[in-house]
CSV table of N, CA and C in Angstrom, one decimal:
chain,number,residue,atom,x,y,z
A,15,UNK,N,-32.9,15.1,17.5
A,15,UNK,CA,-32.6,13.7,17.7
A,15,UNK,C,-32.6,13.4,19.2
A,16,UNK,N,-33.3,12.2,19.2
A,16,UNK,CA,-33.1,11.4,21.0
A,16,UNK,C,-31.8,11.5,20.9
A,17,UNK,N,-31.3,11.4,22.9
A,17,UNK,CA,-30.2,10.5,23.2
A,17,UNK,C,-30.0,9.3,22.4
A,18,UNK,N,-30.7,8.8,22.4
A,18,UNK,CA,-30.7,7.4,21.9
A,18,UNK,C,-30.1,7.0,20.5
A,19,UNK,N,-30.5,7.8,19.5
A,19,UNK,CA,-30.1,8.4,18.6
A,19,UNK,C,-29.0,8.6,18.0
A,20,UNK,N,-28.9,9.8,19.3
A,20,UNK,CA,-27.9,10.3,19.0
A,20,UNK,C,-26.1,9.7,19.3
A,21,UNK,N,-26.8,8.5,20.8
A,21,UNK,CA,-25.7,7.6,20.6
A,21,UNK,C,-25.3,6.8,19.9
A,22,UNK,N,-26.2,6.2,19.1
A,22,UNK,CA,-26.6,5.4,18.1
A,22,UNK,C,-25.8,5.5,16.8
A,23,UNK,N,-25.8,7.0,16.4
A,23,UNK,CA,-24.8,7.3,15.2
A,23,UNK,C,-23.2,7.6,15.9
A,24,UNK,N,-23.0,8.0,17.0
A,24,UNK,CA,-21.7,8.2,17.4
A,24,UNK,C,-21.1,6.9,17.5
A,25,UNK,N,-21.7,5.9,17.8
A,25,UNK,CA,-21.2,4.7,17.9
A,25,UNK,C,-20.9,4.1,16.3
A,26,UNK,N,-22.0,4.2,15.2
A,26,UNK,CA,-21.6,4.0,14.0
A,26,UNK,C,-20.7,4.4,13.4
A,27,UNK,N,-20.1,5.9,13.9
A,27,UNK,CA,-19.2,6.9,13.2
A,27,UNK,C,-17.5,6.1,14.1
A,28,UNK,N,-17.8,6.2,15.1
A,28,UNK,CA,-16.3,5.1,15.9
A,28,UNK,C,-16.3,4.1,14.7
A,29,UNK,N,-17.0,3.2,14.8
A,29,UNK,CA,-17.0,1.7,14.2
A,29,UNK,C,-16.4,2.3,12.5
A,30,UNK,N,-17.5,2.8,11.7
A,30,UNK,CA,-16.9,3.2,10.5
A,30,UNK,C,-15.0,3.9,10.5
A,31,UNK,N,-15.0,4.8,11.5
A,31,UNK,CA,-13.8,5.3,11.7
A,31,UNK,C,-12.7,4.5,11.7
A,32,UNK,N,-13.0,3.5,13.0
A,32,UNK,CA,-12.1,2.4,12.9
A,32,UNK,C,-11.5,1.3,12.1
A,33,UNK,N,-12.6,1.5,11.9
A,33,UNK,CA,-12.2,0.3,10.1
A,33,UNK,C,-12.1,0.8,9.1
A,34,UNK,N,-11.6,2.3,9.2
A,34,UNK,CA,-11.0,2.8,7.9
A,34,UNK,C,-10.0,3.0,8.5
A,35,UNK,N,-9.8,3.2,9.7
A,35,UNK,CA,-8.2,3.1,9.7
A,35,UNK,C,-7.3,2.0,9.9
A,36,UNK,N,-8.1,0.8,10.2
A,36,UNK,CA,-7.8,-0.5,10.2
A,36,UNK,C,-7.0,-1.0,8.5
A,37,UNK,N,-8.1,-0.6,7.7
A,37,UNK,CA,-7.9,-0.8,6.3
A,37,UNK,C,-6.8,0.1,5.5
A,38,UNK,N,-6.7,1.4,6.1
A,38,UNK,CA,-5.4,2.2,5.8
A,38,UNK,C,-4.5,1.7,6.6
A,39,UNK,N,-4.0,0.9,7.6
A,39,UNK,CA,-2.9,0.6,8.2
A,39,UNK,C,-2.4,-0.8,7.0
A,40,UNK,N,-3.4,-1.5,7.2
A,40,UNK,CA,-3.6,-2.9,5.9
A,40,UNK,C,-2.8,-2.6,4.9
A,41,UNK,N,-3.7,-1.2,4.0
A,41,UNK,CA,-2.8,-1.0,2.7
A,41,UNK,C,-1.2,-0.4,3.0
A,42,UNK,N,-1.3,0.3,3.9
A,42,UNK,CA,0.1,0.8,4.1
A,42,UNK,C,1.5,-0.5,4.4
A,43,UNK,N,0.9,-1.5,5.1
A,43,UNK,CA,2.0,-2.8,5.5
A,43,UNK,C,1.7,-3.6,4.0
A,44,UNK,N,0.9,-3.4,3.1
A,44,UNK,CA,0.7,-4.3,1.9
A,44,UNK,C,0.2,-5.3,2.2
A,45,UNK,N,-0.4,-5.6,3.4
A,45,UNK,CA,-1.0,-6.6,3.6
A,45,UNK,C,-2.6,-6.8,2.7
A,46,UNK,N,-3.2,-5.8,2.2
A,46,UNK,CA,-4.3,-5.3,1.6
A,46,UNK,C,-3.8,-5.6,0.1
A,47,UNK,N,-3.2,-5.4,-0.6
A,47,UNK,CA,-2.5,-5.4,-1.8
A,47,UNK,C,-2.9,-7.1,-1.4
A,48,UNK,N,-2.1,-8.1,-1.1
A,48,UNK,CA,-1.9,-9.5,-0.7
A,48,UNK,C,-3.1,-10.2,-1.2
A,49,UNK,N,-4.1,-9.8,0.1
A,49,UNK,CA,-5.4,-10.3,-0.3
A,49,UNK,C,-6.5,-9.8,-1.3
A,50,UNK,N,-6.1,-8.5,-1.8
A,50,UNK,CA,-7.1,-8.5,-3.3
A,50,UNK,C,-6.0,-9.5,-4.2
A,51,UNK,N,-5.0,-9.5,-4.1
A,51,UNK,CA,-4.5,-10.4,-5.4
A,51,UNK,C,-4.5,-11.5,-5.4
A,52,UNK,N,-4.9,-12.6,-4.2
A,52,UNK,CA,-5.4,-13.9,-3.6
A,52,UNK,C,-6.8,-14.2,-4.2
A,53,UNK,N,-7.5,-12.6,-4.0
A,53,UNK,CA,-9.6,-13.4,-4.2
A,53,UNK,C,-9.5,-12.3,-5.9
A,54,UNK,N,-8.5,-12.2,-6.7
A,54,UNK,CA,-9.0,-11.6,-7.6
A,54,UNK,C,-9.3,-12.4,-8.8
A,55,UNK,N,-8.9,-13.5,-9.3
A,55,UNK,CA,-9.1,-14.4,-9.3
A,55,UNK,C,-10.4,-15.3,-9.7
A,56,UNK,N,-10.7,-15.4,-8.1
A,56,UNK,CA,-12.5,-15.9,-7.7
A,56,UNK,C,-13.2,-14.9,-8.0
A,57,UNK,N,-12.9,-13.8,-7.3
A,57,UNK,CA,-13.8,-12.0,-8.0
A,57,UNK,C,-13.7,-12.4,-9.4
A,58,UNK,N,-13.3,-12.4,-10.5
A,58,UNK,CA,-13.2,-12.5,-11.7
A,58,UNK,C,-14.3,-13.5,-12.4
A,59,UNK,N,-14.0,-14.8,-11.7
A,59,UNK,CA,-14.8,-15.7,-11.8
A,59,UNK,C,-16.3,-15.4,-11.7
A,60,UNK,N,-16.7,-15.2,-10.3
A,60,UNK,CA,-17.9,-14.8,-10.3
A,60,UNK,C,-18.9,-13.9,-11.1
A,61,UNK,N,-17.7,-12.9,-11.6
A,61,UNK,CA,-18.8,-11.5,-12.2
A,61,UNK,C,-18.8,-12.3,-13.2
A,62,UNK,N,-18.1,-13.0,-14.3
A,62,UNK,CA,-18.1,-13.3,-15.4
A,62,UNK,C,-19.2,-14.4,-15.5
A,63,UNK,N,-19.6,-15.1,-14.4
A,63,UNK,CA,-20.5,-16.0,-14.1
A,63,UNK,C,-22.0,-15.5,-14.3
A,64,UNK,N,-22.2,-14.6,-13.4
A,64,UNK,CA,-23.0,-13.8,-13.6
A,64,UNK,C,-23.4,-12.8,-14.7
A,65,UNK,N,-22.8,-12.5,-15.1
A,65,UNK,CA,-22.7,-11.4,-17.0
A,65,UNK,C,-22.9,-12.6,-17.6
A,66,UNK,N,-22.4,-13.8,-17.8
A,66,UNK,CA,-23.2,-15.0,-18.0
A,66,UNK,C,-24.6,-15.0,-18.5
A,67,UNK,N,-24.7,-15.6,-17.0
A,67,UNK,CA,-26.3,-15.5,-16.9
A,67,UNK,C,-27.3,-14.7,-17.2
A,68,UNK,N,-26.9,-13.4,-16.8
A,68,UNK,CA,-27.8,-12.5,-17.0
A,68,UNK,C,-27.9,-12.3,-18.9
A,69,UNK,N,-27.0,-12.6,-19.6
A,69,UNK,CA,-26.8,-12.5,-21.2
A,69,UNK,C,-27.8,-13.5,-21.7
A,70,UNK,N,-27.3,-14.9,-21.4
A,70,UNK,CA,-28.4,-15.8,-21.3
A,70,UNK,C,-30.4,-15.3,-21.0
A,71,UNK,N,-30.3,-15.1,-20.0
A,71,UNK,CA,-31.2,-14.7,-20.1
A,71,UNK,C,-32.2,-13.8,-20.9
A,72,UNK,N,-31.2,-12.6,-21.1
A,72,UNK,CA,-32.0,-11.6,-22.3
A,72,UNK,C,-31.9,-11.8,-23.4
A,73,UNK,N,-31.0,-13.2,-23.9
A,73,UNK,CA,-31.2,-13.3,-25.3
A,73,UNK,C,-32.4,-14.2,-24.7
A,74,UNK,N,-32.7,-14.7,-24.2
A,74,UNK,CA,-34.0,-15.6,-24.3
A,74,UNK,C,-35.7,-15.0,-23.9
A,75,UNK,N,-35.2,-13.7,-23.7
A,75,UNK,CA,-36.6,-13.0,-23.1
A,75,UNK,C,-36.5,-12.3,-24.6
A,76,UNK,N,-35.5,-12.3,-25.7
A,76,UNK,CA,-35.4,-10.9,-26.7
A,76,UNK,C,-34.7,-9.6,-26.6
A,77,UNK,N,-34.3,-9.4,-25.5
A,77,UNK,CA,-33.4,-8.1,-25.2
A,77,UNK,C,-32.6,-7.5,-25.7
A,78,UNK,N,-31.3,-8.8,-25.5
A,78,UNK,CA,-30.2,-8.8,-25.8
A,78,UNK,C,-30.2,-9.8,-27.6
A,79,UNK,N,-29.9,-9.2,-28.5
A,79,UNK,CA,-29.3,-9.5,-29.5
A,79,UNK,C,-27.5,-9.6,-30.1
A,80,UNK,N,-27.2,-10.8,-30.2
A,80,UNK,CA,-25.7,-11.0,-30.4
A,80,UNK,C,-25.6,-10.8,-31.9
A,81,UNK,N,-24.3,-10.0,-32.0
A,81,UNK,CA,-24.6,-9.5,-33.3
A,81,UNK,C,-24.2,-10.7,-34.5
A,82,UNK,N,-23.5,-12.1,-34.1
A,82,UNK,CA,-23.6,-13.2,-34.4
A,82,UNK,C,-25.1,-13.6,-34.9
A,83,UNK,N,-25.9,-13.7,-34.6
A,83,UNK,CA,-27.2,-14.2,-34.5
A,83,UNK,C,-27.8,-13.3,-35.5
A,84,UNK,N,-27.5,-11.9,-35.9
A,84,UNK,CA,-28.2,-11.0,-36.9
A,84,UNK,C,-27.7,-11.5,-38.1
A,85,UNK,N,-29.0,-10.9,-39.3
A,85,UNK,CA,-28.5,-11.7,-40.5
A,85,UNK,C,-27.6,-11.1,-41.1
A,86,UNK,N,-26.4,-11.6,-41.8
A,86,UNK,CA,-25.2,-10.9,-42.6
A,86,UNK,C,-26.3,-10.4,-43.9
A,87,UNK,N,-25.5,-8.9,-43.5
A,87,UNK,CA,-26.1,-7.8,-44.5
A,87,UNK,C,-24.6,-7.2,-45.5
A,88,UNK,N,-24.7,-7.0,-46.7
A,88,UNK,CA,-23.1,-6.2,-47.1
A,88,UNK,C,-23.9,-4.8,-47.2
A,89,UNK,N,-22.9,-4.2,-46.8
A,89,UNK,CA,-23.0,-2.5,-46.7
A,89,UNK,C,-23.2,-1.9,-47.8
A,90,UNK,N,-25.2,-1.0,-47.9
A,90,UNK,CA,-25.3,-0.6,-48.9
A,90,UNK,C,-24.7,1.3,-49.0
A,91,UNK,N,-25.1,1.8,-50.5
A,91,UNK,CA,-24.7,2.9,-50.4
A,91,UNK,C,-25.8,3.8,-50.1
A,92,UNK,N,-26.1,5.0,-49.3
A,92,UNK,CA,-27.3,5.5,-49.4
A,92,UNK,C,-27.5,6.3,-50.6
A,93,UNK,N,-28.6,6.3,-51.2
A,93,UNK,CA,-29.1,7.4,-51.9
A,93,UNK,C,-29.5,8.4,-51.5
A,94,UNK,N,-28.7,9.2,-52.3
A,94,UNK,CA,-29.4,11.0,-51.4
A,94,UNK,C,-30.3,11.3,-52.3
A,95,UNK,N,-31.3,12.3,-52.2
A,95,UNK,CA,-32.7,12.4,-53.1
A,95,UNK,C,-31.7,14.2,-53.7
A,96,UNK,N,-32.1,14.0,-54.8
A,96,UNK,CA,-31.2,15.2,-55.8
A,96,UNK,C,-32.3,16.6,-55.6
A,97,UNK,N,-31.8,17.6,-54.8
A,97,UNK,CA,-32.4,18.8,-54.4
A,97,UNK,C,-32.5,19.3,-55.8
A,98,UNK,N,-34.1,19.9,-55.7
A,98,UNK,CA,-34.5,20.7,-57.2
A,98,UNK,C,-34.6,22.2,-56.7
A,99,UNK,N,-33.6,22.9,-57.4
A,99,UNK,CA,-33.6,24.3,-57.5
A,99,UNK,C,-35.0,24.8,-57.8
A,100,UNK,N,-35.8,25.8,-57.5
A,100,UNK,CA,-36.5,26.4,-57.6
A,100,UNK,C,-36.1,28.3,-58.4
């Protein structure tokens, strides 16, 4: 590896370093706790927005089948085929 490089990732490894210990200091004062329970909420919102859509979608490409939409069948019995002794 170049100098260049090589300063390159030591600088990334500080940065990543620091902001994990930024974010362990966070969780430890509960200030971390605070703000996931503030945006969980909107987080919630969104994915559900999305799983949405994307459902939408695959029922209209064919993909996805709702088992609503399949036709009501009543449950048959199978027949077993009667083994002939030889």
């Amino acid at each position: 590896m170049t100098p260049e490089e090589q300063e390159e990732l030591r600088k990334r490894e500080e940065r990543k370093d620091r902001l994990h210990q930024n974010y362990l200091r966070r969780k430890a004062n509960g200030k971390q706790k605070e703000y996931e329970d503030k945006i969980k909420a909107a987080k919630k919102a969104e994915m559900d927005m999305k799983k949405n859509t994307l459902r939408a979608e695959d029922i209209q490409k064919g993909v996805f089948v709702p088992v609503s939409h399949l036709p009501k069948n009543e449950p048959t019995r199978a027949v077993l085929p009667v083994a002939v002794n030889q």
